[in-house]
Structures are given as C-alpha cells and as structure tokens.
Tab-separated table of C-alpha atoms in Angstrom:
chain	number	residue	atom	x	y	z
A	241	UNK	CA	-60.218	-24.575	169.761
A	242	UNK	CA	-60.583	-26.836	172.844
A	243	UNK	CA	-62.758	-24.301	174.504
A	244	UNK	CA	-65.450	-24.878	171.533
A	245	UNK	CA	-65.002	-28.883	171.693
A	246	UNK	CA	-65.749	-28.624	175.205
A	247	UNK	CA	-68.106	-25.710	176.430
A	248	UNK	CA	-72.222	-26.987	176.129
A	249	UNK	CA	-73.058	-23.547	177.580
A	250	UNK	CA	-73.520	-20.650	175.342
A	251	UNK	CA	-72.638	-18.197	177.691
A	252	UNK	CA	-70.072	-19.671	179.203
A	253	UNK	CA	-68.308	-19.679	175.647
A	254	UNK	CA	-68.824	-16.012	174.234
A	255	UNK	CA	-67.864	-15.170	177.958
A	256	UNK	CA	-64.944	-17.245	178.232
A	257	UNK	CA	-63.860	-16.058	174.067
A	258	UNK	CA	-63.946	-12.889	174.991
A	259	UNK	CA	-61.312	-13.371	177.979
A	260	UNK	CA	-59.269	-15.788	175.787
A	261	UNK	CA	-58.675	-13.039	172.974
A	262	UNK	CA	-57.460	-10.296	175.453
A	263	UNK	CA	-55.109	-12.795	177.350
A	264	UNK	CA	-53.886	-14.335	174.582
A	265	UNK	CA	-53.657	-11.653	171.734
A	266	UNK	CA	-53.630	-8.661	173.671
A	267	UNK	CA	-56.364	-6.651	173.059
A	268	UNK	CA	-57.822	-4.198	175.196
A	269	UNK	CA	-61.280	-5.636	175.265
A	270	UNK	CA	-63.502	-8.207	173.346
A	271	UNK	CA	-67.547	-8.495	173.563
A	272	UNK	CA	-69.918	-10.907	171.565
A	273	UNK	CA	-73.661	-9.750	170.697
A	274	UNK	CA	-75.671	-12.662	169.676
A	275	UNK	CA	-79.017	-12.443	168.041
A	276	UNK	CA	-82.131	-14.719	167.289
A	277	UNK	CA	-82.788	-15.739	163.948
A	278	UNK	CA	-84.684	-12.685	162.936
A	279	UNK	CA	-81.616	-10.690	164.444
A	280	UNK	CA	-83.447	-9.232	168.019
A	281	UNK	CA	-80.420	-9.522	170.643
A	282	UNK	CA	-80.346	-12.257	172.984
A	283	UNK	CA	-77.632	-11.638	175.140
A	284	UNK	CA	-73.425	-10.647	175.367
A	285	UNK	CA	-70.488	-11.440	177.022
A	286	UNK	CA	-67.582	-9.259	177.526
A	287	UNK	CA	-64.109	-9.367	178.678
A	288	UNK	CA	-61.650	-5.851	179.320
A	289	UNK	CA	-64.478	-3.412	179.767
A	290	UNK	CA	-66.634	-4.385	183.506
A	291	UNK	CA	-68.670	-1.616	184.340
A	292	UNK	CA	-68.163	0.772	180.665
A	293	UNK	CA	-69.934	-1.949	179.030
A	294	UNK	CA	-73.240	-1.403	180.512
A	295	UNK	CA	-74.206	1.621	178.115
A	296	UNK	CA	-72.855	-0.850	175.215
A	297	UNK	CA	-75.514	-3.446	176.512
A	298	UNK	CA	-78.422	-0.952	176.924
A	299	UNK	CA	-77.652	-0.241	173.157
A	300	UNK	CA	-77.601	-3.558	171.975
A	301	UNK	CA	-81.209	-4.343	174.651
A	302	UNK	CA	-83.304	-1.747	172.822
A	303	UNK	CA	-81.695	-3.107	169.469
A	304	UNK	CA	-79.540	-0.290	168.587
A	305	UNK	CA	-76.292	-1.558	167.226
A	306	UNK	CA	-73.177	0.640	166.616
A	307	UNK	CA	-71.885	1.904	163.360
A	308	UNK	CA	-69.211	-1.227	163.261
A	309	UNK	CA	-72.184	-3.641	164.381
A	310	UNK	CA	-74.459	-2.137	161.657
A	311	UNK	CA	-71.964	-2.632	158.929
A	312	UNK	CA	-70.953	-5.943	160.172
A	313	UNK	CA	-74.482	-7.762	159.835
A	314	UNK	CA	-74.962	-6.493	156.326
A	315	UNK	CA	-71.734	-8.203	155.415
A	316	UNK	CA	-69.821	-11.045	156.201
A	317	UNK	CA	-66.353	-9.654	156.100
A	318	UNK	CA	-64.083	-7.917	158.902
A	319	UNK	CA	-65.064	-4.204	159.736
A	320	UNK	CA	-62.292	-2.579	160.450
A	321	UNK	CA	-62.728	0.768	162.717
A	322	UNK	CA	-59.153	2.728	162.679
A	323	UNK	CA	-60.353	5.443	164.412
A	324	UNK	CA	-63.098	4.700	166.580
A	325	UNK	CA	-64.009	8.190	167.936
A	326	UNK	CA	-64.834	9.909	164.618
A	327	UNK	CA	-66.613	6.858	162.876
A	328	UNK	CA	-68.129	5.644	165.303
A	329	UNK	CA	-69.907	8.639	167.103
A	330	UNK	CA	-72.944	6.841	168.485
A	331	UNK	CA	-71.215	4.288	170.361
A	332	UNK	CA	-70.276	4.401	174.302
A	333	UNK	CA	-67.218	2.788	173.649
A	334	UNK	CA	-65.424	4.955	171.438
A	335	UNK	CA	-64.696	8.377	173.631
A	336	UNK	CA	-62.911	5.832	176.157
A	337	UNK	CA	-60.320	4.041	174.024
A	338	UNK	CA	-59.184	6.837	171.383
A	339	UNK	CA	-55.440	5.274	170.926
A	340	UNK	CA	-57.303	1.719	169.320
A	341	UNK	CA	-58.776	0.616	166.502
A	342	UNK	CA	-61.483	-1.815	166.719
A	343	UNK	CA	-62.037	-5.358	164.309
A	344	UNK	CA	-65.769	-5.867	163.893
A	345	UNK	CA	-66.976	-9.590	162.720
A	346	UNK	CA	-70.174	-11.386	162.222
A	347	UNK	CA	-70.312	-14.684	163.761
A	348	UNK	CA	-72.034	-16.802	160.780
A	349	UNK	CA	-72.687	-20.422	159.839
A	350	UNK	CA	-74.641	-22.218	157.505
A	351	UNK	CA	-76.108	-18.754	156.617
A	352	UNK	CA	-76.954	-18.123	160.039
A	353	UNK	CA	-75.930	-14.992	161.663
A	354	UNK	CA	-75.555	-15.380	165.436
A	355	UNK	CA	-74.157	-12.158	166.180
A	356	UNK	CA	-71.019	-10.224	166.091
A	357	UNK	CA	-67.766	-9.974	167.972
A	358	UNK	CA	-65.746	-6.791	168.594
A	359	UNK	CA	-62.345	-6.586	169.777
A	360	UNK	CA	-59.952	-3.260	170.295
A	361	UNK	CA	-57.030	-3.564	169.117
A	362	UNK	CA	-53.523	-1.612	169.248
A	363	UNK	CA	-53.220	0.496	166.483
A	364	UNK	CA	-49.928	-1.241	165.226
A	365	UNK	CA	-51.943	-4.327	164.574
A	366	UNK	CA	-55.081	-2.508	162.503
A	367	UNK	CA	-53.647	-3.413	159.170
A	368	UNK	CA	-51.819	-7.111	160.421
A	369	UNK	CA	-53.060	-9.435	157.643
A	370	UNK	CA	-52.423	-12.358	159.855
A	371	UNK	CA	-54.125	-10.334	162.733
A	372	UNK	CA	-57.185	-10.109	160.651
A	373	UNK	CA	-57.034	-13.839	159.204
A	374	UNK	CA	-57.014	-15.028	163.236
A	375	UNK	CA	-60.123	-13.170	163.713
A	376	UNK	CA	-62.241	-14.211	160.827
A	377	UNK	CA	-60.494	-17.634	162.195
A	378	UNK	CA	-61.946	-17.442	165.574
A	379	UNK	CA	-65.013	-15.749	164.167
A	380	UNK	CA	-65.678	-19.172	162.181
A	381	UNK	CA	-64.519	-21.592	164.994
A	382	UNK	CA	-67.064	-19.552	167.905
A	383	UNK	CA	-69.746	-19.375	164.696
A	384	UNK	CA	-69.338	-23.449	164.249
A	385	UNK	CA	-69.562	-23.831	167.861
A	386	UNK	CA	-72.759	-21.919	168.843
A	387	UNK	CA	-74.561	-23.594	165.577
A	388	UNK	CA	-73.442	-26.791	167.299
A	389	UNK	CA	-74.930	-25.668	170.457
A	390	UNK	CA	-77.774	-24.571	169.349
A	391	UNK	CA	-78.238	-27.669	167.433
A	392	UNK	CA	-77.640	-30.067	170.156
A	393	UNK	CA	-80.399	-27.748	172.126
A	394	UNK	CA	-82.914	-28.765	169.319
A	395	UNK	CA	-82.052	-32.035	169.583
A	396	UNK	CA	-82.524	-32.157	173.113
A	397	UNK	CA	-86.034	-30.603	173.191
A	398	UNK	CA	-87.175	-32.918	170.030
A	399	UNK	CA	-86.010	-35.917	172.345
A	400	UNK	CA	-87.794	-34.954	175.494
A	401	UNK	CA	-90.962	-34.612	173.016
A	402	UNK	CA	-90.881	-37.720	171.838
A	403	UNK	CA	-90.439	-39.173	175.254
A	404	UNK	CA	-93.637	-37.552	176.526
A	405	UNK	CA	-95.265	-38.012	173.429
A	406	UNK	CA	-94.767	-41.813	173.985
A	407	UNK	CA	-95.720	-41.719	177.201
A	408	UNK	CA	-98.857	-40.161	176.477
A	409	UNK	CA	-99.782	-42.912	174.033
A	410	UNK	CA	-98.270	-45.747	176.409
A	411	UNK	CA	-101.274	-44.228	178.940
A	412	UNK	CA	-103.559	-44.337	176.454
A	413	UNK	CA	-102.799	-47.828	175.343
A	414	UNK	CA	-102.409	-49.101	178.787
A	415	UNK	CA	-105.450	-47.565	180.434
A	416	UNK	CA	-107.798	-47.953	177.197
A	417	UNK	CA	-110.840	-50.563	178.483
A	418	UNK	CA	-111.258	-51.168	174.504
A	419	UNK	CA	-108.617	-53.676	172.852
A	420	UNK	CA	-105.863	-52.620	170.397
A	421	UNK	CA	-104.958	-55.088	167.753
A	422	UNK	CA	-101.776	-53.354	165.348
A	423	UNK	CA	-100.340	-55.090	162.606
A	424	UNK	CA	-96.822	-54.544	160.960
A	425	UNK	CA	-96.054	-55.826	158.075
C-alpha cells in the first residue's frame, strides 16, 4: 500500500511489486505484463526469475501469452495453475519450477485491463483462501494505482497543451498589427 501512494513511475511499481510479493509472501517469483488499451503488450517487470525470464518476455513481445495469461484476460477472477508443467505446455516457465503452482490475475479497473500478474507459489499455499484473497487484494491495489498513473499522465499532457495552446494565441494576440476588441458578459 505505501508503495502505490508513492511510486509516479510505472515501472518502477510493477518492478518494485514484483520484489515486494517474493520478499514478503514467499514466492518463488512474480512478473507483471501490462497491455495498451486494445491489449498489445507494453512492457513487464519481474522479480525471482533474472535471466529465465527472457523467453517469457519474447512471448509476451510478439503477443503470445501463456495458457494462465490467456485465461486470465478473458476473466477477471484468479487462475489458478496447480501443476504448471502439464497445463501449461507452451510456456518457458513451467519445465523450470515443477514443485509450484502458479496464481494468475488480471490487473483491472474501471473496466480497464492493464495486464496480468503471475506469481509461483509453494504448493501448500495453492488452495489458501486467504492466500488467494491477498492476491486479488494486491491485484486491485497495483490495478488502482497504474489507472491513477496513467491518469495523472493524461492530465499532464492535457496541461502542457493548454499551455502551448495559450501561448500560441498570446503570440497571435500580441503580434497581431489589427486590434482585438472581446467582450464578456
């Protein structure tokens, strides 16, 4: 929760979620896809995996999502992978980390889906109600906080337009040889 009040940069925060969940919660890894609006991938952060995620990330480049990522952005609840190597064949992830089982969310707000998050868990945990209500949890709380982001972003670039906008027209005005009379009611 503090690291979504504070962090303005968007990768900064999926990076620095991702490294929060495994020191905190324990699992083995964490990574965050997020996508543009008409769900093309933008860009990921990872924590746990280095180097093995790089196949993971050529994937998710050419737009090729794994089985758990697939089911995830057709739904909004948890996808939960128990064994990772037999449903989930066509990801590069899966061979590595046989003794997990995998939660799967989509990051969503306001009806906007902004990616998914992935996290391996120990298999002890795979049915943990309260395991699974923290995710959705965090889920909600990154979801809120890239929105917010994003938002701010907007707000941002609509500001700077309006600056140059009225500095166009305070040229115009100034350097016009013609005079300006404007009435306001």
């Amino acid at each position: 929760n503090q690291l979504i009040v504070k962090e303005r940069d968007r990768d900064a925060l999926i990076r620095k979620t991702c490294e929060i969940l495994i020191e905190t919660r324990g699992y083995h890894y964490a990574w965050i896809a997020l996508l543009d609006e008409e769900g093309n991938y933008i860009t990921s952060g990872e924590a746990g995996l280095g180097k093995d995620f790089a196949p993971m990330k050529k994937l998710l480049e050419k737009g090729q999502w794994p089985a758990c990522g697939k089911k995830t952005l057709n739904q909004k609840e948890l996808v939960i992978t128990e064994e990772p190597k037999t449903e989930c064949m066509d990801c590069p992830l899966s061979g590595n980390y046989t003794d997990r089982g995998t939660f799967t969310i989509s990051l969503v707000q306001n009806e906007r889906k902004y990616g998914f998050l992935s996290v391996s868990v120990p298999r002890l945990v795979i049915g943990d109600n309260q395991e699974h209500d923290l995710i959705r949890e965090a889920a909600g709380d990154l979801a809120f906080a890239l929105h917010n982001i994003e938002a701010e972003q907007e707000q941002k670039q609509a500001e700077e337009a309006l600056l140059q906008s009225e500095s166009q027209y305070r040229g115009i005005f100034n350097s016009a040889i013609d005079s300006f009379l404007i009435f306001d009611l």
